[in-house]
CSV table of C-alpha atoms in Angstrom, one decimal:
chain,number,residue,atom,x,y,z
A,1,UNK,CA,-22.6,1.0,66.7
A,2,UNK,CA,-24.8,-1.9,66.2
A,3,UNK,CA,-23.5,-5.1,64.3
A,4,UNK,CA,-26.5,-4.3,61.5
A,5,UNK,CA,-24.9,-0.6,61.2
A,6,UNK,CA,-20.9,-2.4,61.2
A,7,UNK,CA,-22.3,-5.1,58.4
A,8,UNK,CA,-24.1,-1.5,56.4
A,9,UNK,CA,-20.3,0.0,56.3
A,10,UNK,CA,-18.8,-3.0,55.4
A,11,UNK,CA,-21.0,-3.5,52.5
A,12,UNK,CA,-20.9,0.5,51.5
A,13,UNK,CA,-16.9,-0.2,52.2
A,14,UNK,CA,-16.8,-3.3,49.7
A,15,UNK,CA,-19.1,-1.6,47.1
A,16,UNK,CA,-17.3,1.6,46.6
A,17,UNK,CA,-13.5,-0.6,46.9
A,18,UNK,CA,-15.1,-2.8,44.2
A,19,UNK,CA,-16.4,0.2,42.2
A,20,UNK,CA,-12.8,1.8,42.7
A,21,UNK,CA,-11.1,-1.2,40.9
A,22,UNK,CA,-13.5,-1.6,38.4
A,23,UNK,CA,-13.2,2.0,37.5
A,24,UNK,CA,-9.1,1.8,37.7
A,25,UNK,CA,-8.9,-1.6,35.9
A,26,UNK,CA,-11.3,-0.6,32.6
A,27,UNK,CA,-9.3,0.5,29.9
A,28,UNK,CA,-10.2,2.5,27.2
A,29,UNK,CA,-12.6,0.7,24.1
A,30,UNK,CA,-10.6,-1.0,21.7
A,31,UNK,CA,-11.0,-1.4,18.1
A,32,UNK,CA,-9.2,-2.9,15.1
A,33,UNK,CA,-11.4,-0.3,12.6
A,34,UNK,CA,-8.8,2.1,10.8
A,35,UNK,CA,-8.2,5.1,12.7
A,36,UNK,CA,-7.3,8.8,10.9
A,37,UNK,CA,-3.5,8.0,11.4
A,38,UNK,CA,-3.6,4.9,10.0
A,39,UNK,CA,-5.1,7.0,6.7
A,40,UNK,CA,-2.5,9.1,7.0
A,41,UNK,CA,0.3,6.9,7.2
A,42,UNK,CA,-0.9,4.8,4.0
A,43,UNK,CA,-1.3,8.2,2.0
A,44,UNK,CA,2.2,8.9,3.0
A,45,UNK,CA,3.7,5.9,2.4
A,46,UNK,CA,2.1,6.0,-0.8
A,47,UNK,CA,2.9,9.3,-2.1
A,48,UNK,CA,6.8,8.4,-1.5
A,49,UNK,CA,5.6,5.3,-3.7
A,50,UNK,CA,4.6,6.9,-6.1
A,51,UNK,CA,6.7,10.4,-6.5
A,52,UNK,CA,9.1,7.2,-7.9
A,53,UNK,CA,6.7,6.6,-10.8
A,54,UNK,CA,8.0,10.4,-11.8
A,55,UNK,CA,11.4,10.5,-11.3
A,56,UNK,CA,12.1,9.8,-15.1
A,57,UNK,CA,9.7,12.0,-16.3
A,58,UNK,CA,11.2,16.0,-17.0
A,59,UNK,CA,9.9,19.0,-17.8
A,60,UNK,CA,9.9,18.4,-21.7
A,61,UNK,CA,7.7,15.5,-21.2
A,62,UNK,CA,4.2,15.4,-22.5
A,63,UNK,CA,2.3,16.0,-19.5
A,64,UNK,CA,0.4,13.8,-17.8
A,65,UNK,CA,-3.4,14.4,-16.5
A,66,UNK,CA,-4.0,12.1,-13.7
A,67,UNK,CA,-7.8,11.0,-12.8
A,68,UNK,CA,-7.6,10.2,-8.9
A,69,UNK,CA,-10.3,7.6,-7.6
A,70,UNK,CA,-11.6,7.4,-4.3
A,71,UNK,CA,-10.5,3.8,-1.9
A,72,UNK,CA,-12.7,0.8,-3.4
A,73,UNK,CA,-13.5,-0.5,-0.1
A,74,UNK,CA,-13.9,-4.2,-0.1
A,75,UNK,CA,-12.7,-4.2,3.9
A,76,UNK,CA,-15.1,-5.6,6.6
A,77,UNK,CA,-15.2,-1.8,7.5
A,78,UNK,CA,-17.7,0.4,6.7
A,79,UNK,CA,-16.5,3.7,5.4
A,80,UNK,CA,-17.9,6.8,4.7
A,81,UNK,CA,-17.4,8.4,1.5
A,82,UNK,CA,-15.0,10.9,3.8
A,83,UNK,CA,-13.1,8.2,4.5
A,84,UNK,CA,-12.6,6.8,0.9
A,85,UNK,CA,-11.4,9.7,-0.3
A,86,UNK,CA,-9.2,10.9,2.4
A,87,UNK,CA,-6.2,9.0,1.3
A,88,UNK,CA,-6.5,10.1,-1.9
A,89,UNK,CA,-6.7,13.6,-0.8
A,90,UNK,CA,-3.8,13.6,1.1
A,91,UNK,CA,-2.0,11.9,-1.9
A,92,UNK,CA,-2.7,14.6,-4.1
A,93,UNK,CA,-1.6,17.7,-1.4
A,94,UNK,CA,1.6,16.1,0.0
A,95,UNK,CA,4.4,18.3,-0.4
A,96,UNK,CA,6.4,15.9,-2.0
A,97,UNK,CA,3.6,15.3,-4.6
A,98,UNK,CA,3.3,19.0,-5.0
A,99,UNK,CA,7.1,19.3,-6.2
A,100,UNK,CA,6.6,16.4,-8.4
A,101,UNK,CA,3.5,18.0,-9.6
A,102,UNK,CA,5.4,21.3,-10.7
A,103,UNK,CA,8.8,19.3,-12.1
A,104,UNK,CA,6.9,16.3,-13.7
A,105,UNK,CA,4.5,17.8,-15.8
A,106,UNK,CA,1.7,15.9,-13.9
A,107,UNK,CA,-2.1,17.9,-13.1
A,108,UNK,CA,-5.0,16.1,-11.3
A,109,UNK,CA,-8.3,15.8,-12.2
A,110,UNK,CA,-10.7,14.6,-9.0
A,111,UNK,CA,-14.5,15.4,-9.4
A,112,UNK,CA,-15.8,19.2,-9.0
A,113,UNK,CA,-17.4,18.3,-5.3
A,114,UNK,CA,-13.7,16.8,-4.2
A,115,UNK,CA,-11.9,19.7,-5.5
A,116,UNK,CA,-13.6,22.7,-4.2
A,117,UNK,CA,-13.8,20.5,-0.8
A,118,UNK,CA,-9.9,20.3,-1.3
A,119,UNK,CA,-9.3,24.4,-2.2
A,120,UNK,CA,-11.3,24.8,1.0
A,121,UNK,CA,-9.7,22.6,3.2
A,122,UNK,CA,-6.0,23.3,2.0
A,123,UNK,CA,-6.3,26.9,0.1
A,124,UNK,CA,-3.6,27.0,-2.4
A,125,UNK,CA,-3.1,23.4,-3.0
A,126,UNK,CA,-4.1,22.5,-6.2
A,127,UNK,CA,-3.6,25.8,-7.8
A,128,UNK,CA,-2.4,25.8,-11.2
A,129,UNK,CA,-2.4,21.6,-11.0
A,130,UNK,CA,-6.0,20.6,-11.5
A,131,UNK,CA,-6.6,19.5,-15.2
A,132,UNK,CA,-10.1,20.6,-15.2
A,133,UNK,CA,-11.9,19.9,-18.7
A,134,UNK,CA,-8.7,18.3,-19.7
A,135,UNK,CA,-9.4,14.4,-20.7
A,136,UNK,CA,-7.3,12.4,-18.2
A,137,UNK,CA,-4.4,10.3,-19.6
A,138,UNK,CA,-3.8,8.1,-16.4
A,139,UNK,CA,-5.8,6.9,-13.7
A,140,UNK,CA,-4.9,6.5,-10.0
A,141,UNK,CA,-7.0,4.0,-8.0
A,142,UNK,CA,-6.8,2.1,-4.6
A,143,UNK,CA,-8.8,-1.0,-3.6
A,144,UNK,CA,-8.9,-2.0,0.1
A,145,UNK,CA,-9.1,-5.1,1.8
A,146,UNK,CA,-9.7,-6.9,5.2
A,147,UNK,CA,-9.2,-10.2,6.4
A,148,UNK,CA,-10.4,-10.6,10.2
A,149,UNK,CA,-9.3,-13.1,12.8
A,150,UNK,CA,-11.0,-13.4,16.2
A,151,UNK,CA,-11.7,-14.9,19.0
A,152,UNK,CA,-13.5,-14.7,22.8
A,153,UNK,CA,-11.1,-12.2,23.9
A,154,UNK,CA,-9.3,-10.4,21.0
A,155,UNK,CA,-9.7,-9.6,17.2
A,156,UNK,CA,-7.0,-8.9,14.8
A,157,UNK,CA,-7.7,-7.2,11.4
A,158,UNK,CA,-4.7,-7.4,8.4
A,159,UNK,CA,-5.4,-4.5,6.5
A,160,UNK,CA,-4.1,-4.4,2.6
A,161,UNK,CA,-4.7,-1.1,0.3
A,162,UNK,CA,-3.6,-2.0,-3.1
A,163,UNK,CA,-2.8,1.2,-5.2
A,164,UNK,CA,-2.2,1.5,-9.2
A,165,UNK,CA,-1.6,4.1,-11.5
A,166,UNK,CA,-2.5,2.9,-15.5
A,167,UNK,CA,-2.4,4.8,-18.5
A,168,UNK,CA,-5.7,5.2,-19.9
A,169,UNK,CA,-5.4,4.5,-23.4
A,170,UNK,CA,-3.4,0.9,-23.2
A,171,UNK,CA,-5.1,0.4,-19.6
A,172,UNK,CA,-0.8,-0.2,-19.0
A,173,UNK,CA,-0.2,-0.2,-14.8
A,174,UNK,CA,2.7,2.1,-14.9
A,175,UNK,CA,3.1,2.1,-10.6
A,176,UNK,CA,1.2,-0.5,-8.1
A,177,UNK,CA,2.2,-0.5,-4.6
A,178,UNK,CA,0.6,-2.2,-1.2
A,179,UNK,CA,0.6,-0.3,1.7
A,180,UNK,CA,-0.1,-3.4,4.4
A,181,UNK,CA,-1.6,-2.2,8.3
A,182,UNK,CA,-2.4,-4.8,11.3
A,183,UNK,CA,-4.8,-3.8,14.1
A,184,UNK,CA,-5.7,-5.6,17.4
A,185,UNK,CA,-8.4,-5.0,19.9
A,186,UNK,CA,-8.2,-6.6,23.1
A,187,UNK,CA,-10.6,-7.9,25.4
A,188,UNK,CA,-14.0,-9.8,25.9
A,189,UNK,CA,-16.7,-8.6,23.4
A,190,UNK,CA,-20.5,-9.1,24.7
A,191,UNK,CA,-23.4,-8.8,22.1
């Protein structure tokens, strides 16, 4: 072997042991943008919240019509309409919000696009629950927030999803709960 054919391996060598590291060593992308889960956790967290709200009401009460709103999103996030409405949606099917539904006297009104979405998505759901044509007597909303922190090598968004229930008429709050979510991303971010 010649030394120009011994300095060719040595560089091939070096190249593919550099390109084995590099390939070990990257991780996978990071992001601090909610993820499905954390959607799920907040609609769960909230429907525990708010199957409270009901616990005094029985089945003699005047029933209640509930008008669900999709997420106000006034996070740096962008979210898709999906996305705003997906809390809500699992809100409304949990199955502790289903017992409450039948025991409380409580139906749902969401708009006609949402709820046919909804029947297909989870068939049997909202049966016999949805107050269609009914005028609604509450109104359950959720506003969402951000607050970003960063620097050369990480970024750190506090999420904060503020949800009330009012009564229509006296524009009353008659639940509120915060459902509060921290997410990090590490590493060096290039534009």
């Amino acid at each position: 072997m010649t030394c120009h054919s011994i300095s060719s391996l040595r560089t091939v060598a070096f190249a593919l042991t550099l390109g084995w590291l590099g390939a070990g060593c990257v991780s996978q992308p990071q992001s601090s943008r909610l993820q499905v889960e954390d959607f799920q956790d907040m609609a769960g967290a909230m429907s525990t919240s708010l199957s409270r709200a009901f616990a005094e009401r029985g089945p003699s009460d005047e029933p209640w019509i509930v008008s669900i709103q999709r997420v106000t999103n006034l996070s740096g996030d962008v979210l898709t309409e999906g996305e705003q409405w997906y809390p809500m949606g699992k809100l409304v099917s949990s199955r502790s919000m289903q017992r409450l539904w039948d025991e409380h006297r409580v139906k749902v009104v969401i708009p006609a696009e949402r709820a046919e979405l909804l029947r297909v998505q989870s068939p049997g759901v909202l049966d016999g629950h949805l107050g269609e044509g009914q005028s609604p007597t509450h109104v359950v909303s959720a506003t969402l927030r951000s607050v970003t922190r960063g620097g050369f090598d990480a970024r750190t968004d506090l999420y904060s999803a503020e949800f009330e229930m009012t009564e229509r008429a006296s524009g009353t709050p008659v639940w509120n709960d915060r459902f509060e979510l921290k997410r990090q991303a590490l590493g060096v971010i290039w534009d």
